[in-house]
Amino acid sequence: MADGAGERTYDAVIVGAGFSGLYMLHRLRGLGLTARLYEAGTGVGGTWYWNRYPGARVDIESLEYSYSFSPELDAEWTWSERYATQPELLAYLNHVADRFDLTRDIQFETRVTAAHFDEAANRWTVSTDKGEAVSARYCVMATGVLSVANEIAFEGADSFQGKTYRTGSWPKAGVDFTGQRVAVIGTGSSAIQSIPEIAAQADHVTVFQRTPNFSVPAHNGPIDPAVAQDWAANRAQYRREARETGFGIRMVDQQDQLALDADAEARRATFEARWQVGGFALLGAYGDLITDLSANATAAGFVAEKIRGIVKDPQIAEKLVPKSFPIGSKRLCVDTGYYAAFNRDNVSLVDLRETPIEAITPTGVRTSDATYEVDAIVYAIGFDAMTGALGKIDIRGRGGAALKAQWAAGPETYLGLMVAGFPNLFIVTGPGSPSVLCNMAVAIEQHVEWISDCIAWMGARQMGAIEATETAQAAWVAHVNEVAETTVFPLANSWYMGANVPGKPRVFMPYIGGFPAYRDKCNEVAANGYEGFAVSSDAQRG
Ligand code: NAP
């Protein structure tokens, strides 16, 4: 039921073949719609296609960080470890693409460069870097939240004669660092996962740290057969339970009790038990850790104590202890042997707060007090998060208005799903939705299902355009900010705040009100005939 004529006309264009785009394509097919999916990579996988750095693995247990929409898919796939590696995640997403026969509608190695809304037709014209343009009623941006790398802005970076790598676009063939001196710049999740692996191979690793991060152990390993069995027997219930938790992660085992109500000894024992579980469980210990600074300090102090216990050199340990932001206000890192790597003879730490990088030279990294000669530089400097990928596309809505200009002071959306002035344009896990503050698999499924239900509703009524109203959008943006202010999140210079990209406006982008509250709001809006949205037929257009 493609509307319009000609083979370059689709009901929908989807941009990106990661977790979001694949499921979106499957759902739209289920509605009997025609869709074209454009993907820049040579294969599916999104995040798990690009981020092939050593040690890359998911930080939410794989039993939960996976699709739940198909019980058959769920039952037939077996995860080998608690936290799957990038290759296993990529294999999973390839399996999904094969199982649901998705690739025939995916055009690889094609970047979408522009999407312009044609008000007369209520359709999007989507252009690509291959010089083609197609027309679609709907455009779904499944472009990912962490998919555009931060720019390398160091003076002299191009002059470096050794090898340069970026964690977010790692060579497919892998890298052998044997015998090499390697510089790793950055100490976020990507660096924290890769440093122990690179150190095990390289001659020497110099870590350039601007801000230390909190990291907790993954305690990764094969999935305990008893856990796997229990999960298999109760899968549907556990998936439901995950969707009722604030972060969409059942295994966090979020407790309501307050850290400040517990005595110091009990609190320590609780943190210790959760440290032994590993992963985000630590943050689920108490209900006030992300809302009360004093409560937060108890967890931060516990992790600081752990760092000082693991790292043998007290001066290095002290440099590794975060002191400038509350724990959890930047994404907690989940590692395998990160702090212990600093006990190795071949790993050294450079504190960029004391001695900033002045330039990259042809042979290494020059700081204010030394030059470090290296054979390779690994940039783990992060992403232009949440808005970066949309900013790379020339998106124009009503009256030719550019999304980028409209978002110059920070992104504004209604529910993170749509933007006033940009009819029929959907964003999966956009700014203003729980997104990265939720298990992405859970957040993505809810968004994709909401979007496909909306498109089905429009089709059933033969409506031509749906668009967020300015009023609903303004109220939602205010609510997103209001909720953020009740937490410790805005206190960090994080990528959630846009603070990691020079010149980016400081706005807390994801929605921290919890997944259930958010989903209920989305459902209520839909049940009320898409309240807060303006819906028009083609006859009423303009
Ligand atoms: P990130 O958390 O933004 O870390 C980037 C690092 O680079 C920070 O330490 C940052 O320092 C540093 N940096 C940036 N620009 C710099 C400069 N000009 N000079 C010196 N240092 C600089 O990026 P990421 O590690 O790629 O992680 C991003 C997000 O991706 C994570 O928070 C997580 O959500 C996701 N991720 C998840 C996993 C997983 O699931 N296991 C793994 C990797 C990434 P400052 O802190 O001072 O800015």
Coordinates of C-alpha atoms and ligand atoms in Angstrom, one line a residue:
M1 CA 0.0 0.0 0.0
A2 CA 2.7 2.5 -0.9
D3 CA 1.0 5.8 -1.3
G4 CA 2.1 7.8 -4.4
A5 CA 3.4 6.4 -7.6
G6 CA 6.8 5.4 -8.8
E7 CA 9.4 3.0 -7.5
R8 CA 11.3 5.7 -5.5
T9 CA 8.3 6.4 -3.3
Y10 CA 7.8 4.8 0.0
D11 CA 5.5 5.0 2.9
A12 CA 8.5 5.5 5.2
V13 CA 12.2 6.1 5.1
I14 CA 14.2 4.9 8.1
V15 CA 17.7 6.1 8.8
G16 CA 20.0 3.8 10.6
A17 CA 20.2 0.0 10.9
G18 CA 20.9 -0.5 14.6
F19 CA 18.6 -1.8 17.3
S20 CA 16.1 0.9 16.5
G21 CA 16.0 0.9 12.7
L22 CA 15.9 -2.9 12.4
Y23 CA 12.8 -3.2 14.7
M24 CA 11.2 -0.2 13.0
L25 CA 11.5 -1.8 9.6
H26 CA 10.0 -5.0 11.0
R27 CA 7.1 -3.2 12.5
L28 CA 6.3 -1.1 9.4
R29 CA 6.4 -4.2 7.3
G30 CA 4.0 -5.8 9.7
L31 CA 1.6 -2.9 8.9
G32 CA 1.9 -3.7 5.2
L33 CA 3.8 -0.5 4.5
T34 CA 6.7 0.0 2.2
A35 CA 9.9 1.2 3.8
R36 CA 13.5 2.0 2.7
L37 CA 16.2 1.9 5.3
Y38 CA 19.5 3.7 4.7
E39 CA 22.6 2.7 6.6
A40 CA 26.1 4.2 6.3
G41 CA 27.9 1.0 7.3
T42 CA 28.4 -2.1 5.2
G43 CA 26.2 -4.1 7.6
V44 CA 23.6 -3.9 10.3
G45 CA 24.4 -3.3 13.9
G46 CA 24.6 0.5 14.5
T47 CA 26.6 1.0 17.7
W48 CA 27.7 -2.6 17.6
Y49 CA 28.8 -2.3 14.0
W50 CA 31.1 0.7 14.6
N51 CA 32.4 0.2 18.1
R52 CA 34.8 -2.7 17.6
Y53 CA 37.6 -1.5 20.0
P54 CA 39.2 -4.2 22.2
G55 CA 37.1 -5.0 25.2
A56 CA 33.9 -3.5 23.8
R57 CA 30.9 -5.1 25.4
V58 CA 27.5 -4.1 26.7
D59 CA 27.1 -2.7 30.2
I60 CA 23.6 -4.1 30.8
E61 CA 23.3 -7.9 31.2
S62 CA 22.5 -9.4 27.8
L63 CA 19.5 -11.3 28.9
E64 CA 17.9 -7.9 29.4
Y65 CA 19.8 -5.9 26.7
S66 CA 18.1 -7.7 23.8
Y67 CA 14.7 -7.5 22.0
S68 CA 11.7 -8.8 23.8
F69 CA 9.1 -8.3 21.0
S70 CA 9.5 -11.9 19.6
P71 CA 9.3 -14.7 22.1
E72 CA 10.6 -17.0 19.4
L73 CA 13.6 -14.9 18.8
D74 CA 14.2 -14.6 22.6
A75 CA 13.9 -18.3 23.1
E76 CA 16.2 -19.4 20.2
W77 CA 19.1 -17.1 21.0
T78 CA 21.6 -18.0 23.7
W79 CA 24.0 -15.5 25.2
S80 CA 27.3 -16.9 26.2
E81 CA 28.3 -14.3 28.7
R82 CA 26.6 -12.0 31.2
Y83 CA 27.8 -9.0 29.3
A84 CA 28.0 -9.9 25.6
T85 CA 31.0 -8.8 23.6
Q86 CA 30.7 -6.6 20.6
P87 CA 31.2 -9.5 18.1
E88 CA 28.4 -11.5 19.9
L89 CA 26.0 -8.5 19.8
L90 CA 26.8 -7.9 16.2
A91 CA 26.1 -11.6 15.5
Y92 CA 22.8 -11.2 17.3
L93 CA 21.7 -8.2 15.2
N94 CA 22.7 -10.0 12.0
H95 CA 20.7 -12.9 13.2
V96 CA 17.7 -10.6 13.7
A97 CA 18.1 -9.1 10.3
D98 CA 18.3 -12.6 8.7
R99 CA 15.5 -14.1 10.7
F100 CA 13.1 -11.3 9.8
D101 CA 14.5 -11.0 6.3
L102 CA 15.2 -7.3 6.8
T103 CA 18.2 -6.7 4.6
R104 CA 16.3 -6.7 1.3
D105 CA 14.9 -3.2 2.3
I106 CA 18.2 -1.9 3.6
Q107 CA 20.6 0.1 1.4
F108 CA 24.0 0.0 2.9
E109 CA 27.0 2.3 2.5
T110 CA 24.6 5.2 2.0
R111 CA 24.4 8.2 4.2
V112 CA 21.3 10.3 4.3
T113 CA 22.4 13.9 3.8
A114 CA 19.0 15.8 3.8
A115 CA 15.4 15.4 4.6
H116 CA 13.0 18.2 3.4
F117 CA 9.3 18.3 4.2
D118 CA 7.1 19.1 1.2
E119 CA 4.1 20.8 2.7
A120 CA 2.0 20.6 -0.4
A121 CA 2.3 16.8 -0.5
N122 CA 2.7 16.1 3.2
R123 CA 5.8 14.0 2.4
W124 CA 9.5 14.0 3.0
T125 CA 12.1 14.1 0.3
V126 CA 15.1 12.2 1.6
S127 CA 18.4 12.7 -0.2
T128 CA 21.6 10.6 0.1
D129 CA 25.3 10.9 -0.5
K130 CA 24.8 8.6 -3.5
G131 CA 23.0 11.5 -5.2
E132 CA 19.6 9.9 -5.0
A133 CA 16.3 11.3 -3.6
V134 CA 13.2 9.4 -2.6
S135 CA 9.9 10.5 -1.3
A136 CA 8.2 9.1 1.8
R137 CA 5.2 10.0 3.9
Y138 CA 7.1 9.3 7.1
C139 CA 10.7 9.7 8.0
V140 CA 12.0 7.8 11.1
M141 CA 15.4 8.9 12.4
A142 CA 16.9 5.8 14.0
T143 CA 20.2 7.5 13.9
G144 CA 21.4 6.6 17.4
V145 CA 22.3 8.6 20.4
L146 CA 26.1 8.0 20.4
S147 CA 26.9 7.7 16.7
V148 CA 28.8 10.9 15.8
A149 CA 32.3 11.0 17.2
N150 CA 33.6 14.1 18.9
E151 CA 36.0 16.0 16.7
I152 CA 39.8 15.6 17.3
A153 CA 40.7 19.2 17.8
F154 CA 44.3 18.8 19.1
E155 CA 46.8 21.0 17.4
G156 CA 49.0 18.9 15.1
A157 CA 46.8 15.8 15.2
D158 CA 47.1 15.4 11.4
S159 CA 50.9 15.5 11.7
F160 CA 51.1 12.3 13.7
Q161 CA 53.1 9.7 11.7
G162 CA 52.1 6.7 13.7
K163 CA 48.7 5.0 13.6
T164 CA 45.6 6.8 14.8
Y165 CA 42.5 4.9 16.0
R166 CA 39.1 6.0 17.2
T167 CA 37.2 3.7 19.5
G168 CA 33.9 4.5 17.7
S169 CA 35.2 3.5 14.2
W170 CA 37.6 0.8 14.9
P171 CA 39.1 -1.2 12.0
K172 CA 37.1 -4.3 11.2
A173 CA 40.3 -6.4 11.0
G174 CA 41.2 -5.5 14.5
V175 CA 44.6 -4.0 15.7
D176 CA 47.7 -5.8 16.9
F177 CA 49.4 -3.6 19.4
T178 CA 52.2 -6.1 20.2
G179 CA 55.5 -4.3 20.8
Q180 CA 53.9 -0.9 20.5
R181 CA 53.8 2.2 22.7
V182 CA 50.2 3.3 22.8
A183 CA 48.6 6.6 23.9
V184 CA 44.9 6.4 25.0
I185 CA 43.3 9.8 25.2
G186 CA 40.1 9.8 27.3
T187 CA 38.8 7.8 30.3
G188 CA 35.1 7.3 29.6
S189 CA 33.5 3.9 29.2
S190 CA 35.2 3.1 25.8
A191 CA 38.7 3.8 27.2
I192 CA 37.9 2.0 30.5
Q193 CA 36.9 -1.1 28.6
S194 CA 39.8 -1.0 26.1
I195 CA 42.7 0.0 28.3
P196 CA 43.1 -3.4 30.1
E197 CA 42.9 -5.2 26.8
I198 CA 45.4 -2.9 25.0
A199 CA 47.7 -3.1 28.1
A200 CA 47.8 -6.9 27.9
Q201 CA 49.1 -6.7 24.4
A202 CA 51.1 -3.5 24.0
D203 CA 54.6 -2.7 25.1
H204 CA 53.4 0.4 27.0
V205 CA 50.2 2.3 27.4
T206 CA 50.0 5.9 28.5
V207 CA 46.6 6.9 29.6
F208 CA 45.8 10.6 29.2
Q209 CA 43.0 11.5 31.7
R210 CA 41.2 14.8 31.9
T211 CA 38.5 13.7 34.3
P212 CA 38.5 10.5 36.3
N213 CA 35.4 8.4 36.0
F214 CA 33.6 6.1 38.4
S215 CA 33.7 2.5 37.3
V216 CA 32.3 -0.7 38.9
P217 CA 33.3 -4.3 38.1
A218 CA 31.3 -6.2 35.6
H219 CA 32.2 -9.6 37.1
N220 CA 31.7 -10.8 33.7
G221 CA 31.8 -14.5 32.8
P222 CA 29.6 -17.2 31.4
I223 CA 26.0 -16.9 32.3
D224 CA 25.3 -19.1 35.3
P225 CA 23.2 -22.0 34.0
A226 CA 20.8 -21.6 36.9
V227 CA 20.3 -17.9 36.0
A228 CA 19.7 -18.8 32.3
Q229 CA 17.3 -21.5 33.2
D230 CA 15.3 -19.3 35.6
W231 CA 15.3 -16.6 32.9
A232 CA 14.0 -19.0 30.3
A233 CA 11.3 -20.2 32.5
N234 CA 10.1 -16.7 33.6
R235 CA 11.2 -14.6 30.6
A236 CA 7.9 -12.9 29.9
Q237 CA 7.4 -12.0 33.5
Y238 CA 11.0 -10.7 33.9
R239 CA 10.7 -8.6 30.8
R240 CA 7.5 -7.1 32.2
E241 CA 9.2 -6.5 35.5
A242 CA 12.1 -4.7 33.7
R243 CA 9.6 -2.4 32.0
E244 CA 8.2 -1.4 35.5
T245 CA 11.6 -0.3 36.7
G246 CA 12.9 3.3 36.4
F247 CA 15.9 2.4 34.3
G248 CA 14.2 -0.6 32.5
I249 CA 16.7 -3.0 34.0
R250 CA 15.4 -5.6 36.3
M251 CA 18.8 -6.8 37.5
V252 CA 19.6 -3.4 39.0
D253 CA 17.1 -4.5 41.7
Q254 CA 16.2 -0.9 42.6
Q255 CA 15.4 -0.4 46.3
D256 CA 13.3 2.4 47.6
Q257 CA 14.9 2.6 51.1
L258 CA 17.0 5.7 51.7
A259 CA 20.8 5.5 52.1
L260 CA 20.6 8.2 54.7
D261 CA 18.2 6.1 56.8
A262 CA 20.7 3.3 57.0
D263 CA 23.6 3.3 59.5
A264 CA 27.1 3.4 58.0
E265 CA 27.9 -0.2 58.6
A266 CA 24.7 -1.5 57.0
R267 CA 25.2 0.8 54.1
R268 CA 28.7 -0.4 53.6
A269 CA 27.6 -4.0 53.6
T270 CA 24.9 -3.2 51.1
F271 CA 27.3 -1.5 48.8
E272 CA 29.8 -4.3 49.2
A273 CA 27.1 -6.9 48.3
R274 CA 26.2 -5.0 45.2
W275 CA 29.8 -4.4 44.2
Q276 CA 30.1 -8.2 44.3
V277 CA 27.1 -8.5 42.0
G278 CA 28.7 -6.0 39.6
G279 CA 27.4 -3.6 37.1
F280 CA 24.7 -1.0 37.8
A281 CA 23.4 -2.9 40.8
L282 CA 25.4 -0.5 43.0
L283 CA 23.2 2.4 42.0
G284 CA 20.0 0.4 42.8
A285 CA 21.0 0.0 46.4
Y286 CA 19.1 3.0 47.7
G287 CA 16.3 5.2 46.4
D288 CA 18.0 8.5 47.1
L289 CA 21.4 8.1 45.5
I290 CA 20.6 10.2 42.4
T291 CA 18.3 12.7 44.2
D292 CA 20.3 13.6 47.3
L293 CA 23.9 14.7 47.3
S294 CA 24.6 13.5 50.8
A295 CA 23.2 10.0 49.9
N296 CA 25.1 10.1 46.7
A297 CA 28.4 10.8 48.6
T298 CA 28.0 7.6 50.5
A299 CA 28.1 5.6 47.3
A300 CA 30.9 7.8 45.8
G301 CA 32.9 7.3 49.0
F302 CA 32.5 3.6 48.8
V303 CA 33.8 3.4 45.2
A304 CA 36.7 5.8 46.1
E305 CA 37.7 3.4 48.9
K306 CA 37.6 0.5 46.4
I307 CA 39.8 2.4 43.9
R308 CA 42.3 3.2 46.7
G309 CA 42.2 -0.5 47.7
I310 CA 42.9 -1.8 44.1
V311 CA 45.5 0.7 42.9
K312 CA 48.8 0.1 44.7
D313 CA 50.4 3.4 44.1
P314 CA 48.5 5.9 46.3
Q315 CA 49.4 8.9 44.1
I316 CA 48.0 7.2 41.0
A317 CA 44.9 6.0 43.0
E318 CA 44.2 9.5 44.1
K319 CA 44.3 10.8 40.5
L320 CA 41.9 8.0 39.6
V321 CA 39.3 9.0 42.2
P322 CA 36.6 11.2 40.8
K323 CA 36.0 14.3 42.9
S324 CA 34.2 16.7 40.5
F325 CA 30.8 15.1 40.0
P326 CA 28.3 12.9 41.9
I327 CA 28.5 9.2 41.1
G328 CA 25.9 8.3 38.5
S329 CA 25.6 11.8 37.2
K330 CA 27.8 10.7 34.3
R331 CA 27.2 7.3 32.9
L332 CA 28.7 4.8 35.4
C333 CA 31.3 2.7 33.7
V334 CA 31.3 -1.1 34.0
D335 CA 34.8 -2.6 33.6
T336 CA 36.9 -5.7 33.7
G337 CA 40.2 -5.0 35.4
Y338 CA 40.3 -1.2 34.7
Y339 CA 41.8 0.1 38.0
A340 CA 44.0 -3.0 38.4
A341 CA 45.6 -2.2 35.0
F342 CA 47.3 0.7 36.7
N343 CA 49.3 -1.8 38.8
R344 CA 51.0 -3.0 35.6
D345 CA 54.5 -1.9 34.9
N346 CA 53.5 -1.0 31.3
V347 CA 50.6 1.3 32.1
S348 CA 51.2 5.0 33.2
L349 CA 48.7 7.8 33.8
V350 CA 49.0 11.4 32.8
D351 CA 46.7 13.8 34.6
L352 CA 45.7 16.4 32.0
R353 CA 44.4 18.7 34.7
E354 CA 48.0 19.1 35.9
T355 CA 49.7 18.9 32.5
P356 CA 47.3 19.6 29.6
I357 CA 47.9 18.3 26.1
E358 CA 49.5 21.1 24.1
A359 CA 49.8 19.3 20.8
I360 CA 50.1 16.1 19.0
T361 CA 53.5 15.9 17.4
P362 CA 54.6 13.7 14.5
T363 CA 55.9 11.2 17.0
G364 CA 53.7 11.5 20.0
V365 CA 51.7 13.6 22.5
R366 CA 53.2 16.8 24.0
T367 CA 51.8 18.0 27.3
S368 CA 52.8 21.1 29.2
D369 CA 55.7 19.3 30.8
A370 CA 56.7 16.3 28.6
T371 CA 56.5 14.7 25.3
Y372 CA 55.4 11.1 25.1
E373 CA 56.7 9.2 22.1
V374 CA 54.2 6.7 20.9
D375 CA 53.6 4.4 17.9
A376 CA 49.8 4.7 18.1
I377 CA 47.1 7.0 19.5
V378 CA 43.7 5.8 20.5
Y379 CA 41.2 8.6 20.7
A380 CA 38.4 7.6 23.1
I381 CA 37.1 11.1 23.4
G382 CA 33.4 10.4 23.1
F383 CA 30.5 11.6 21.0
D384 CA 28.4 14.5 20.0
A385 CA 25.6 12.7 21.9
M386 CA 21.8 12.7 21.3
T387 CA 21.7 15.5 18.8
G388 CA 24.9 14.9 16.8
A389 CA 23.5 12.5 14.2
L390 CA 20.5 14.7 13.5
G391 CA 22.7 17.8 13.2
K392 CA 24.6 16.1 10.4
I393 CA 21.5 15.8 8.3
D394 CA 20.0 18.9 6.7
I395 CA 16.5 18.4 8.1
R396 CA 13.9 21.0 7.0
G397 CA 10.4 21.1 8.2
R398 CA 7.5 23.6 7.6
G399 CA 8.5 26.7 5.8
G400 CA 11.9 25.3 5.1
A401 CA 12.9 25.7 8.8
A402 CA 16.1 23.9 9.7
L403 CA 16.1 21.6 12.7
K404 CA 19.6 22.5 13.5
A405 CA 18.8 26.2 13.7
Q406 CA 15.6 25.5 15.7
W407 CA 17.7 23.5 18.2
A408 CA 20.6 26.1 18.4
A409 CA 19.8 26.7 22.1
G410 CA 19.2 23.0 22.8
P411 CA 16.9 20.3 21.5
E412 CA 13.2 20.7 22.0
T413 CA 10.8 17.8 21.3
Y414 CA 7.5 16.5 22.4
L415 CA 8.2 13.3 24.3
G416 CA 11.5 12.9 22.5
L417 CA 9.5 11.6 19.6
M418 CA 8.5 14.5 17.4
V419 CA 9.4 18.2 16.9
A420 CA 6.9 21.0 16.3
G421 CA 7.2 22.2 12.8
F422 CA 8.4 18.9 11.5
P423 CA 5.3 16.8 10.6
N424 CA 5.6 13.0 10.1
L425 CA 9.2 13.0 11.3
F426 CA 9.8 10.6 14.2
I427 CA 12.9 10.3 16.3
V428 CA 13.7 7.0 18.1
T429 CA 15.1 7.7 21.6
G430 CA 15.4 11.3 20.9
P431 CA 16.3 14.1 23.4
G432 CA 13.5 14.4 25.9
S433 CA 12.9 10.7 26.1
P434 CA 14.4 8.3 28.7
S435 CA 16.8 7.0 26.0
V436 CA 20.3 6.5 27.5
L437 CA 18.9 6.7 31.0
C438 CA 17.1 3.5 30.3
N439 CA 18.0 0.1 29.1
M440 CA 18.2 1.1 25.4
A441 CA 16.6 -2.2 24.3
V442 CA 13.5 -1.4 26.4
A443 CA 13.5 2.3 25.4
I444 CA 13.8 1.5 21.7
E445 CA 11.1 -1.1 21.7
Q446 CA 8.6 1.3 23.4
H447 CA 9.5 4.1 20.9
V448 CA 9.3 1.9 17.8
E449 CA 5.9 0.4 18.9
W450 CA 4.5 3.9 19.7
I451 CA 5.6 5.2 16.3
S452 CA 4.3 2.3 14.4
D453 CA 1.0 2.4 16.3
C454 CA 0.8 6.1 15.5
I455 CA 1.4 5.5 11.8
A456 CA -1.2 2.7 11.8
W457 CA -3.7 5.1 13.5
M458 CA -3.0 7.8 10.9
G459 CA -3.4 5.2 8.1
A460 CA -6.7 3.9 9.4
R461 CA -8.1 7.4 9.4
Q462 CA -6.4 8.4 6.1
M463 CA -4.8 11.3 7.8
G464 CA -1.9 13.0 6.0
A465 CA 0.2 14.6 8.7
I466 CA 0.8 14.5 12.4
E467 CA 2.9 17.1 14.2
A468 CA 3.7 18.1 17.8
T469 CA 2.0 21.3 18.9
E470 CA 4.2 24.1 20.2
T471 CA 2.2 24.2 23.4
A472 CA 2.6 20.5 24.2
Q473 CA 6.3 20.6 23.2
A474 CA 7.0 23.6 25.5
A475 CA 5.2 22.0 28.4
W476 CA 7.2 18.8 27.9
V477 CA 10.5 20.5 27.6
A478 CA 9.7 22.4 30.9
H479 CA 8.8 19.1 32.5
V480 CA 12.0 17.4 31.4
N481 CA 14.1 20.2 32.9
E482 CA 12.0 20.3 36.1
V483 CA 12.5 16.6 36.7
A484 CA 16.3 16.8 35.9
E485 CA 16.6 19.6 38.5
T486 CA 15.3 17.2 41.3
T487 CA 18.4 15.0 40.6
V488 CA 22.1 15.3 40.8
F489 CA 22.5 14.8 37.0
P490 CA 22.8 18.5 36.1
L491 CA 25.8 18.8 38.5
A492 CA 28.1 17.0 36.1
N493 CA 29.8 18.2 32.9
S494 CA 28.5 15.2 31.1
W495 CA 27.5 14.4 27.6
Y496 CA 23.9 14.2 28.9
M497 CA 24.3 18.0 29.3
G498 CA 26.1 18.6 26.0
A499 CA 29.1 19.7 28.1
N500 CA 31.6 17.5 26.3
V501 CA 31.3 19.3 23.0
P502 CA 32.8 22.8 22.9
G503 CA 30.1 25.4 22.2
K504 CA 27.2 23.0 22.6
P505 CA 24.3 24.4 24.7
R506 CA 24.1 23.1 28.2
V507 CA 20.8 21.4 28.4
F508 CA 20.0 18.2 30.2
M509 CA 18.8 16.1 27.2
P510 CA 17.4 12.8 28.3
Y511 CA 14.3 12.4 30.5
I512 CA 15.0 11.2 34.0
G513 CA 11.5 10.8 35.2
G514 CA 11.7 7.0 34.8
F515 CA 10.7 4.7 32.1
P516 CA 7.2 3.7 33.5
A517 CA 6.1 7.3 34.0
Y518 CA 7.3 8.2 30.5
R519 CA 5.6 5.2 28.8
D520 CA 2.4 5.8 30.6
K521 CA 2.4 9.4 29.4
C522 CA 3.0 8.2 25.8
N523 CA 0.2 5.7 26.1
E524 CA -2.2 8.3 27.6
V525 CA -1.4 10.7 24.8
A526 CA -2.2 8.0 22.2
A527 CA -5.3 6.9 23.9
N528 CA -6.6 10.5 23.9
G529 CA -6.3 10.6 20.1
Y530 CA -2.7 11.9 20.1
E531 CA -3.3 14.7 22.5
G532 CA -0.7 17.5 22.0
F533 CA -0.3 16.7 18.4
A534 CA -2.0 18.4 15.4
V535 CA -3.4 15.9 13.0
S536 CA -4.6 16.8 9.5
S537 CA -5.7 15.1 6.3
D538 CA -4.1 15.7 2.9
A539 CA -7.2 17.8 2.0
Q540 CA -6.5 20.1 5.0
R541 CA -2.8 20.5 4.3
G542 CA -1.0 23.8 4.3
Ligands
NAP1 P1 32.9 9.7 27.0 O1 32.2 9.0 28.1 O2 32.3 11.0 26.6 O3 34.4 9.8 27.4 C1 35.2 10.6 26.6 C2 36.5 10.8 27.4 O4 37.4 11.6 26.6 C3 36.4 11.6 28.7 O5 37.2 11.0 29.6 C4 36.7 13.0 28.3 O6 37.2 13.8 29.3 C5 37.8 12.7 27.3 N1 38.0 13.8 26.4 C6 37.2 14.3 25.5 N2 37.8 15.3 24.9 C7 39.0 15.5 25.4 C8 40.1 16.4 25.1 N3 40.0 17.3 24.2 N4 41.2 16.2 25.8 C9 41.3 15.2 26.7 N5 40.3 14.4 27.0 C10 39.2 14.5 26.4 O7 32.9 8.7 25.7 P2 32.9 7.1 25.6 O8 33.9 6.6 26.5 O9 33.0 6.8 24.2 O10 31.5 6.8 26.2 C11 30.3 7.5 25.8 C12 29.1 6.7 26.2 O11 29.0 5.6 25.3 C13 29.2 6.1 27.6 O12 28.9 7.0 28.5 C14 28.1 5.0 27.4 O13 26.9 5.5 27.5 C15 28.4 4.5 26.0 N6 29.3 3.4 26.1 C16 28.8 2.3 26.6 C17 29.6 1.2 26.6 C18 29.0 -0.1 27.1 O14 27.9 -0.4 27.0 N7 29.7 -0.9 27.8 C19 30.9 1.2 26.2 C20 31.4 2.4 25.7 C21 30.6 3.5 25.6 P3 36.1 14.7 30.2 O15 35.4 13.8 31.0 O16 37.0 15.6 30.9 O17 35.3 15.4 29.1

